[in-house]
Amino acid sequence: MTDWIGDVFTSDVGWDHLEDLVDIGNRMAGSDGERRAAERTRDALAEAGARNARLDPFGIQGWTRGSSAIRANGDAVGGNCIALPRSPADRVEAPLVDLGYGLPEDFEERELEGRIVMVRSDIPDYYERYIHRREKYYHAVEQGAAGFVYRNHVEGCLPPTGSVGTEDDPIGEIPAVGVSSEAGARLARRFDGEEIELAVDAEVHEATSQNVHAELGPDTDERVLVTSHVDAHDIAEGALDNGAGTAMVVELANALAKREDELETRVEFVAFGAEEVGLTGSAHYAAETDRDSIEAVVNNDGVVRGRTLSLVTHGFDGLEAAVDAVADRYDHPIETVPKLGPHSDHWPFVQRGVPGYHVKSTSDDVGRGWGHTFADTLEKLERRTLREQAILLTELVVDLASADRAVEHRDPEAIAAELEAQDLAEGMRITGDWPYDD
């Protein structure tokens, strides 16, 4: 029976929720806007037909943005620079050192003690792995830097945001700001080696975030998690990152409610809070739930940006087989990436051996593109793409919830070994994200 496909391809449920989310405004972790987004997502899941829709609150370290500036001789020279969330409030004066891409070896080759370090947000074409912002930040901290400047590689006068801090120390150790590609080029040309002033104003306070939960299917102990994150950075609408992911979760709930009699395993929908400040919501849930009962995690973070789905399978052969089955059934391309990807809400589960996807879209670009900038807005997305991807992901969840589809959990020690082999372990250790005992 394929009537459901037509229903999804003409549905406005997910897109309407996406518009609702972006119109809230600030959805920063711990803010009133994040809570309103969570409440509306809870209500949208209930309206789609999911049962037991509810909020699970938890405490976080809150952070509220103030003003930021880069100055030389009293004049502003950093353009429209913005603080990186969880940067400490501080003001430092020190020579600027432009480290280019900020590869790990770059930090070892320069004298950085007491300097302000500037790095790009991308990596060179020849480099084998992506280097996350937080890894570059903590390399700077380890080398004794006094401040950190994160330069966007995407043109358009767009300073990037993105958090610093660790689970043990949520507030970073040195002040950090993002500057546009153009401002970074000007700083490198005029002030490399010269003394500049870096100033960050921010308020640190206790706050509350929340995860959204709802369910469909039989009341089995085993479950498939369909997830996203509802929070966004405060500087933009958060349409791509990650309003689209939460809209997809709602659209999938709407489609699966019409196919509930086909579900042989419980499907639990979770829209996490506080992802942008250290995967806090998913870590909270992973720590308190029975991970052995989770058959698979389908984490939507980066969907709808491009027309073709790309699913990171983290080396779980059963996850790749399920995607291939759906792609063959619909004669539709779906990319699978077997490597590990430790950056999004699947990771607190995958790192402990739970099968999990990171569901996003294919892209030839390095990094987030418009994400984490003022340009993360609704018109970058297409309704058609959301509908097409929802059809494929609905079929994938039905497949994963079938008694015939069993994806084996993996030994965490094997995942740790793969992190070492894929050259990811060093960066995770320096950022405090290494979850294993050495």
Short mmCIF file of C-alpha atoms in Angstrom, two decimals:
data_model
loop_
_atom_site.label_atom_id
_atom_site.label_comp_id
_atom_site.label_asym_id
_atom_site.label_seq_id
_atom_site.Cartn_x
_atom_site.Cartn_y
_atom_site.Cartn_z
CA MET A 1 0.00 0.00 0.00
CA THR A 2 1.54 3.28 -1.13
CA ASP A 3 -1.20 5.80 -0.39
CA TRP A 4 0.95 7.09 2.45
CA ILE A 5 3.57 8.29 -0.07
CA GLY A 6 1.12 10.67 -1.65
CA ASP A 7 0.09 11.85 1.81
CA VAL A 8 3.70 12.68 2.72
CA PHE A 9 4.43 14.32 -0.63
CA THR A 10 1.47 16.67 -0.17
CA SER A 11 1.91 17.15 3.58
CA ASP A 12 2.65 20.56 5.10
CA VAL A 13 2.97 19.26 8.65
CA GLY A 14 6.77 19.32 8.81
CA TRP A 15 7.20 22.52 6.82
CA ASP A 16 4.59 24.36 8.90
CA HIS A 17 6.46 23.32 12.03
CA LEU A 18 9.72 24.54 10.53
CA GLU A 19 8.17 27.95 9.88
CA ASP A 20 6.83 27.96 13.43
CA LEU A 21 10.29 27.27 14.85
CA VAL A 22 12.16 29.91 12.87
CA ASP A 23 9.55 32.54 13.72
CA ILE A 24 10.17 32.08 17.46
CA GLY A 25 13.48 33.93 17.19
CA ASN A 26 16.22 33.13 19.70
CA ARG A 27 16.30 29.37 20.51
CA MET A 28 19.61 29.44 22.39
CA ALA A 29 20.03 26.62 24.91
CA GLY A 30 18.34 27.53 28.17
CA SER A 31 16.41 30.48 26.73
CA ASP A 32 12.67 31.14 26.79
CA GLY A 33 12.70 30.67 23.02
CA GLU A 34 14.19 27.19 23.31
CA ARG A 35 11.46 26.25 25.77
CA ARG A 36 8.73 27.59 23.48
CA ALA A 37 10.20 25.60 20.61
CA ALA A 38 10.21 22.46 22.77
CA GLU A 39 6.60 23.03 23.84
CA ARG A 40 5.47 23.55 20.26
CA THR A 41 7.34 20.44 19.16
CA ARG A 42 5.69 18.44 21.93
CA ASP A 43 2.28 19.70 20.80
CA ALA A 44 3.06 19.04 17.11
CA LEU A 45 4.05 15.45 17.88
CA ALA A 46 0.80 14.95 19.80
CA GLU A 47 -1.22 16.44 16.95
CA ALA A 48 0.56 14.10 14.53
CA GLY A 49 -0.77 11.15 16.52
CA ALA A 50 2.14 10.26 18.80
CA ARG A 51 1.28 9.33 22.37
CA ASN A 52 2.71 10.43 25.72
CA ALA A 53 4.17 13.66 24.31
CA ARG A 54 6.05 15.33 27.13
CA LEU A 55 9.03 17.45 28.22
CA ASP A 56 11.96 16.25 30.31
CA PRO A 57 13.73 19.29 31.86
CA PHE A 58 17.36 19.33 33.02
CA GLY A 59 19.77 21.95 34.31
CA ILE A 60 22.55 23.44 32.19
CA GLN A 61 25.20 26.13 32.45
CA GLY A 62 23.51 29.12 30.80
CA TRP A 63 25.34 31.74 28.75
CA THR A 64 23.97 35.01 27.39
CA ARG A 65 25.77 37.03 24.74
CA GLY A 66 26.96 40.57 25.34
CA SER A 67 29.11 42.76 23.09
CA SER A 68 32.46 41.75 21.56
CA ALA A 69 35.21 43.66 19.79
CA ILE A 70 38.68 43.45 18.32
CA ARG A 71 40.58 46.74 18.50
CA ALA A 72 43.98 48.09 17.54
CA ASN A 73 45.14 51.44 18.88
CA GLY A 74 41.63 51.99 20.20
CA ASP A 75 39.95 51.48 16.80
CA ALA A 76 37.62 48.56 15.99
CA VAL A 77 39.35 46.36 13.40
CA GLY A 78 37.54 43.00 13.69
CA GLY A 79 34.39 43.88 11.80
CA ASN A 80 31.14 42.51 13.20
CA CYS A 81 32.83 39.98 15.46
CA ILE A 82 30.72 37.82 17.78
CA ALA A 83 31.62 35.84 20.88
CA LEU A 84 31.70 32.08 20.67
CA PRO A 85 29.12 30.70 23.13
CA ARG A 86 30.55 29.82 26.52
CA SER A 87 33.51 32.08 25.99
CA PRO A 88 34.44 33.67 29.30
CA ALA A 89 33.91 37.40 29.65
CA ASP A 90 37.38 38.89 29.46
CA ARG A 91 39.60 41.49 27.81
CA VAL A 92 43.14 40.72 26.70
CA GLU A 93 45.84 42.65 24.84
CA ALA A 94 48.45 40.58 23.02
CA PRO A 95 50.13 40.08 19.64
CA LEU A 96 48.01 38.40 16.97
CA VAL A 97 49.31 35.16 15.40
CA ASP A 98 47.61 34.02 12.19
CA LEU A 99 47.83 30.20 12.11
CA GLY A 100 45.98 29.76 8.81
CA TYR A 101 44.02 26.49 8.88
CA GLY A 102 45.06 25.75 12.44
CA LEU A 103 46.11 22.15 11.88
CA PRO A 104 47.46 20.33 14.94
CA GLU A 105 51.02 20.60 13.66
CA ASP A 106 50.61 24.36 13.13
CA PHE A 107 50.18 24.87 16.86
CA GLU A 108 53.43 23.03 17.57
CA GLU A 109 55.49 25.08 15.13
CA ARG A 110 54.80 28.59 16.49
CA GLU A 111 55.35 30.38 19.79
CA LEU A 112 51.82 30.99 21.08
CA GLU A 113 52.33 31.67 24.79
CA GLY A 114 50.45 34.86 25.64
CA ARG A 115 49.35 35.44 22.01
CA ILE A 116 45.94 35.80 20.40
CA VAL A 117 45.58 32.97 17.88
CA MET A 118 43.51 33.22 14.70
CA VAL A 119 42.51 30.12 12.68
CA ARG A 120 40.28 29.42 9.69
CA SER A 121 37.07 27.38 9.97
CA ASP A 122 38.00 24.94 7.18
CA ILE A 123 40.82 22.54 6.35
CA PRO A 124 43.00 22.22 3.22
CA ASP A 125 41.89 19.84 0.45
CA TYR A 126 44.73 17.44 1.16
CA TYR A 127 43.91 16.95 4.83
CA GLU A 128 42.30 13.61 5.65
CA ARG A 129 39.90 14.63 8.40
CA TYR A 130 37.83 17.61 9.45
CA ILE A 131 39.17 19.50 12.45
CA HIS A 132 36.42 20.80 14.67
CA ARG A 133 36.39 24.35 16.04
CA ARG A 134 36.69 23.14 19.63
CA GLU A 135 39.77 21.09 18.79
CA LYS A 136 41.47 24.17 17.38
CA TYR A 137 40.40 26.19 20.41
CA TYR A 138 41.85 23.72 22.90
CA HIS A 139 45.09 23.37 20.96
CA ALA A 140 45.39 27.13 21.44
CA VAL A 141 44.61 26.78 25.16
CA GLU A 142 47.17 23.98 25.53
CA GLN A 143 49.86 26.15 23.93
CA GLY A 144 49.20 29.00 26.37
CA ALA A 145 47.32 31.37 24.04
CA ALA A 146 45.61 34.38 25.61
CA GLY A 147 42.72 34.60 23.13
CA PHE A 148 41.15 32.85 20.14
CA VAL A 149 39.78 34.22 16.86
CA TYR A 150 37.78 31.88 14.59
CA ARG A 151 37.77 33.11 11.00
CA ASN A 152 34.99 31.96 8.67
CA HIS A 153 36.09 30.49 5.32
CA VAL A 154 32.68 31.24 3.76
CA GLU A 155 32.59 34.65 2.11
CA GLY A 156 29.81 37.17 2.69
CA CYS A 157 30.79 39.14 5.82
CA LEU A 158 29.45 36.35 8.05
CA PRO A 159 31.18 35.83 11.41
CA PRO A 160 30.70 32.22 12.59
CA THR A 161 29.48 31.10 15.97
CA GLY A 162 29.82 27.77 17.80
CA SER A 163 30.48 26.88 21.41
CA VAL A 164 33.65 26.23 23.39
CA GLY A 165 33.89 24.61 26.81
CA THR A 166 33.94 20.99 27.95
CA GLU A 167 31.59 18.76 29.92
CA ASP A 168 33.68 19.21 33.08
CA ASP A 169 34.30 22.94 32.51
CA PRO A 170 31.38 24.33 30.48
CA ILE A 171 32.91 27.82 30.27
CA GLY A 172 36.03 28.07 28.11
CA GLU A 173 39.42 29.11 29.43
CA ILE A 174 40.28 32.03 27.11
CA PRO A 175 38.06 34.60 25.35
CA ALA A 176 36.97 33.52 21.88
CA VAL A 177 35.24 35.29 19.00
CA GLY A 178 34.21 34.56 15.42
CA VAL A 179 35.04 36.96 12.58
CA SER A 180 34.06 36.96 8.92
CA SER A 181 36.34 35.75 6.13
CA GLU A 182 36.84 39.34 5.04
CA ALA A 183 37.62 40.66 8.54
CA GLY A 184 40.00 37.76 9.09
CA ALA A 185 41.86 38.54 5.88
CA ARG A 186 42.21 42.16 6.99
CA LEU A 187 43.47 41.15 10.43
CA ALA A 188 46.02 38.77 8.89
CA ARG A 189 47.24 41.41 6.43
CA ARG A 190 47.51 44.33 8.82
CA PHE A 191 48.02 42.94 12.31
CA ASP A 192 49.78 39.56 12.17
CA GLY A 193 52.48 39.91 14.82
CA GLU A 194 51.03 43.21 16.08
CA GLU A 195 49.33 43.80 19.41
CA ILE A 196 45.54 43.89 19.38
CA GLU A 197 42.81 43.95 22.01
CA LEU A 198 40.19 41.20 22.21
CA ALA A 199 37.17 41.91 24.41
CA VAL A 200 34.18 39.68 25.21
CA ASP A 201 31.22 40.56 27.38
CA ALA A 202 28.89 37.70 28.39
CA GLU A 203 26.74 36.62 31.31
CA VAL A 204 27.13 33.16 32.85
CA HIS A 205 24.16 31.84 34.83
CA GLU A 206 22.25 28.69 35.71
CA ALA A 207 19.51 27.72 33.24
CA THR A 208 17.10 24.93 32.31
CA SER A 209 16.80 23.11 29.01
CA GLN A 210 14.51 20.23 28.09
CA ASN A 211 14.17 17.21 25.82
CA VAL A 212 10.92 16.47 24.00
CA HIS A 213 9.63 12.86 23.96
CA ALA A 214 6.73 11.05 22.28
CA GLU A 215 6.04 7.50 21.05
CA LEU A 216 4.34 5.38 18.39
CA GLY A 217 3.99 1.66 17.83
CA PRO A 218 3.71 -1.28 20.21
CA ASP A 219 4.78 -0.91 23.82
CA THR A 220 7.91 -3.03 23.46
CA ASP A 221 10.96 -2.77 25.69
CA GLU A 222 13.07 -2.36 22.55
CA ARG A 223 12.80 0.95 20.67
CA VAL A 224 14.07 2.88 17.70
CA LEU A 225 14.96 6.51 18.48
CA VAL A 226 14.13 9.19 15.89
CA THR A 227 15.91 12.34 17.03
CA SER A 228 16.93 15.93 16.31
CA HIS A 229 17.83 18.98 18.37
CA VAL A 230 15.43 21.85 18.90
CA ASP A 231 17.87 24.52 20.07
CA ALA A 232 19.77 26.88 17.75
CA HIS A 233 22.35 29.61 18.01
CA ASP A 234 20.92 32.97 19.01
CA ILE A 235 22.23 34.93 16.02
CA ALA A 236 19.94 33.44 13.34
CA GLU A 237 16.67 31.63 12.62
CA GLY A 238 18.32 28.22 12.92
CA ALA A 239 16.46 26.87 9.89
CA LEU A 240 19.20 24.57 8.61
CA ASP A 241 20.70 23.90 12.05
CA ASN A 242 18.48 22.45 13.17
CA GLY A 243 14.91 23.55 12.58
CA ALA A 244 14.83 21.28 9.53
CA GLY A 245 15.84 18.26 11.62
CA THR A 246 13.07 18.83 14.14
CA ALA A 247 10.58 19.50 11.33
CA MET A 248 11.63 16.14 9.88
CA VAL A 249 10.98 14.39 13.20
CA VAL A 250 7.46 15.85 13.25
CA GLU A 251 6.87 14.90 9.61
CA LEU A 252 8.05 11.35 10.30
CA ALA A 253 5.72 11.09 13.27
CA ASN A 254 2.85 12.23 11.07
CA ALA A 255 3.70 9.61 8.40
CA LEU A 256 4.40 6.78 10.84
CA ALA A 257 1.12 7.38 12.68
CA LYS A 258 -0.62 6.31 9.45
CA ARG A 259 1.56 3.17 9.30
CA GLU A 260 1.51 2.36 13.00
CA ASP A 261 0.16 -1.15 12.42
CA GLU A 262 3.38 -1.93 10.48
CA LEU A 263 5.64 -1.03 13.39
CA GLU A 264 6.85 -4.12 15.24
CA THR A 265 9.07 -2.16 17.63
CA ARG A 266 8.29 0.99 19.59
CA VAL A 267 9.45 4.20 17.91
CA GLU A 268 10.43 7.00 20.29
CA PHE A 269 10.74 10.55 19.00
CA VAL A 270 13.18 12.77 20.89
CA ALA A 271 13.97 16.41 20.12
CA PHE A 272 16.98 17.18 22.30
CA GLY A 273 17.73 20.49 23.94
CA ALA A 274 21.13 22.15 24.34
CA GLU A 275 22.91 20.34 21.50
CA GLU A 276 24.82 23.44 20.46
CA VAL A 277 26.53 23.69 23.84
CA GLY A 278 28.09 20.25 24.05
CA LEU A 279 25.39 17.68 23.16
CA THR A 280 24.04 18.27 26.65
CA GLY A 281 20.47 17.06 26.10
CA SER A 282 21.43 13.82 24.40
CA ALA A 283 24.19 13.14 26.95
CA HIS A 284 21.62 13.67 29.72
CA TYR A 285 19.25 11.16 28.15
CA ALA A 286 21.92 8.61 27.22
CA ALA A 287 23.18 8.58 30.80
CA GLU A 288 19.78 7.82 32.33
CA THR A 289 18.22 5.41 29.81
CA ASP A 290 18.70 1.70 29.12
CA ARG A 291 20.99 1.86 26.09
CA ASP A 292 20.77 -1.90 25.54
CA SER A 293 17.08 -1.53 24.68
CA ILE A 294 17.79 0.91 21.81
CA GLU A 295 17.75 -0.91 18.47
CA ALA A 296 18.95 2.12 16.49
CA VAL A 297 19.18 5.92 16.59
CA VAL A 298 18.09 7.93 13.52
CA ASN A 299 19.48 11.40 14.30
CA ASN A 300 18.38 14.17 11.93
CA ASP A 301 20.87 17.05 11.93
CA GLY A 302 21.64 18.53 8.52
CA VAL A 303 18.71 17.17 6.52
CA VAL A 304 17.01 19.16 3.72
CA ARG A 305 20.10 21.30 2.98
CA GLY A 306 20.78 19.27 -0.17
CA ARG A 307 18.45 17.04 -2.13
CA THR A 308 20.29 13.73 -1.58
CA LEU A 309 20.39 12.14 1.85
CA SER A 310 23.74 11.21 3.38
CA LEU A 311 23.77 8.86 6.36
CA VAL A 312 26.87 8.36 8.48
CA THR A 313 26.65 4.74 9.65
CA HIS A 314 29.62 4.64 12.08
CA GLY A 315 30.77 1.22 10.94
CA PHE A 316 27.50 -0.61 11.73
CA ASP A 317 27.04 -2.95 8.77
CA GLY A 318 23.37 -3.50 9.63
CA LEU A 319 22.66 0.21 9.40
CA GLU A 320 24.23 0.39 5.96
CA ALA A 321 22.24 -2.66 4.83
CA ALA A 322 18.98 -1.04 5.93
CA VAL A 323 19.74 2.12 3.93
CA ASP A 324 20.71 0.09 0.88
CA ALA A 325 17.42 -1.81 1.09
CA VAL A 326 15.41 1.42 1.09
CA ALA A 327 17.47 2.93 -1.74
CA ASP A 328 16.95 -0.20 -3.85
CA ARG A 329 13.24 -0.36 -3.07
CA TYR A 330 12.67 3.19 -4.28
CA ASP A 331 15.43 3.28 -6.90
CA HIS A 332 16.60 6.50 -5.26
CA PRO A 333 20.16 7.50 -4.33
CA ILE A 334 21.08 7.62 -0.65
CA GLU A 335 24.72 8.09 0.32
CA THR A 336 26.19 6.10 3.19
CA VAL A 337 29.40 7.06 5.00
CA PRO A 338 30.84 4.25 7.15
CA LYS A 339 33.27 6.46 9.09
CA LEU A 340 32.78 7.67 12.66
CA GLY A 341 31.33 11.13 13.21
CA PRO A 342 31.42 12.30 16.83
CA HIS A 343 29.60 15.62 16.40
CA SER A 344 25.84 15.52 17.00
CA ASP A 345 23.25 13.89 19.22
CA HIS A 346 23.77 10.31 17.99
CA TRP A 347 27.24 10.32 19.55
CA PRO A 348 26.43 9.81 23.27
CA PHE A 349 24.78 6.56 22.14
CA VAL A 350 27.16 5.46 19.38
CA GLN A 351 30.25 5.91 21.55
CA ARG A 352 28.84 3.20 23.84
CA GLY A 353 28.09 0.79 21.01
CA VAL A 354 24.48 1.69 20.18
CA PRO A 355 23.80 1.60 16.40
CA GLY A 356 23.21 5.15 15.25
CA TYR A 357 22.94 7.22 12.08
CA HIS A 358 23.83 10.85 11.58
CA VAL A 359 21.26 11.78 8.92
CA LYS A 360 22.19 14.80 6.82
CA SER A 361 22.47 15.84 3.15
CA THR A 362 25.28 15.44 0.66
CA SER A 363 27.52 18.46 0.16
CA ASP A 364 30.78 19.22 -1.59
CA ASP A 365 31.51 22.06 0.82
CA VAL A 366 33.73 21.85 3.89
CA GLY A 367 32.07 22.71 7.19
CA ARG A 368 28.60 24.06 7.84
CA GLY A 369 28.19 26.55 5.00
CA TRP A 370 25.44 28.96 6.05
CA GLY A 371 25.07 27.16 9.39
CA HIS A 372 26.28 28.89 12.56
CA THR A 373 25.99 32.30 10.83
CA PHE A 374 23.40 35.04 10.45
CA ALA A 375 22.56 33.46 7.06
CA ASP A 376 21.01 30.29 8.52
CA THR A 377 17.53 31.24 7.29
CA LEU A 378 14.44 29.54 5.92
CA GLU A 379 14.75 30.51 2.25
CA LYS A 380 17.85 28.30 1.94
CA LEU A 381 15.57 25.23 2.18
CA GLU A 382 12.96 23.68 -0.12
CA ARG A 383 9.65 22.14 0.90
CA ARG A 384 9.99 19.51 -1.85
CA THR A 385 13.28 18.26 -0.40
CA LEU A 386 11.78 17.84 3.06
CA ARG A 387 8.93 15.78 1.61
CA GLU A 388 11.16 13.56 -0.54
CA GLN A 389 13.55 12.85 2.30
CA ALA A 390 10.63 12.19 4.68
CA ILE A 391 9.36 9.44 2.38
CA LEU A 392 12.72 7.67 2.39
CA LEU A 393 13.28 8.11 6.13
CA THR A 394 9.77 6.90 6.96
CA GLU A 395 10.50 3.69 5.08
CA LEU A 396 13.87 3.40 6.83
CA VAL A 397 12.29 3.69 10.29
CA VAL A 398 9.65 1.07 9.41
CA ASP A 399 12.48 -1.21 8.26
CA LEU A 400 14.47 -0.64 11.46
CA ALA A 401 11.35 -1.29 13.57
CA SER A 402 10.81 -4.64 11.84
CA ALA A 403 11.50 -7.86 13.69
CA ASP A 404 13.47 -8.97 10.64
CA ARG A 405 15.99 -6.11 10.95
CA ALA A 406 18.36 -6.66 13.86
CA VAL A 407 21.41 -4.41 13.99
CA GLU A 408 24.03 -5.68 16.41
CA HIS A 409 25.47 -3.37 19.04
CA ARG A 410 29.23 -2.93 18.96
CA ASP A 411 31.85 -3.23 21.66
CA PRO A 412 32.85 0.28 22.82
CA GLU A 413 36.47 -0.87 22.75
CA ALA A 414 36.15 -1.49 19.01
CA ILE A 415 34.77 2.01 18.51
CA ALA A 416 37.63 3.45 20.55
CA ALA A 417 40.10 1.58 18.35
CA GLU A 418 38.44 2.95 15.22
CA LEU A 419 38.63 6.50 16.59
CA GLU A 420 42.37 5.96 16.97
CA ALA A 421 42.66 4.50 13.47
CA GLN A 422 40.68 7.37 11.92
CA ASP A 423 42.89 9.96 13.71
CA LEU A 424 39.96 11.28 15.75
CA ALA A 425 41.13 10.29 19.21
CA GLU A 426 43.73 13.05 19.68
CA GLY A 427 41.21 15.80 19.01
CA MET A 428 38.64 14.22 21.33
CA ARG A 429 41.16 13.96 24.12
CA ILE A 430 42.21 17.60 23.86
CA THR A 431 38.58 18.77 23.91
CA GLY A 432 37.70 16.56 26.90
CA ASP A 433 35.33 14.43 24.80
CA TRP A 434 37.24 11.14 25.02
CA PRO A 435 34.77 8.83 26.80
CA TYR A 436 36.99 5.84 27.41
CA ASP A 437 39.48 4.92 30.10
CA ASP A 438 42.98 4.72 28.62
#
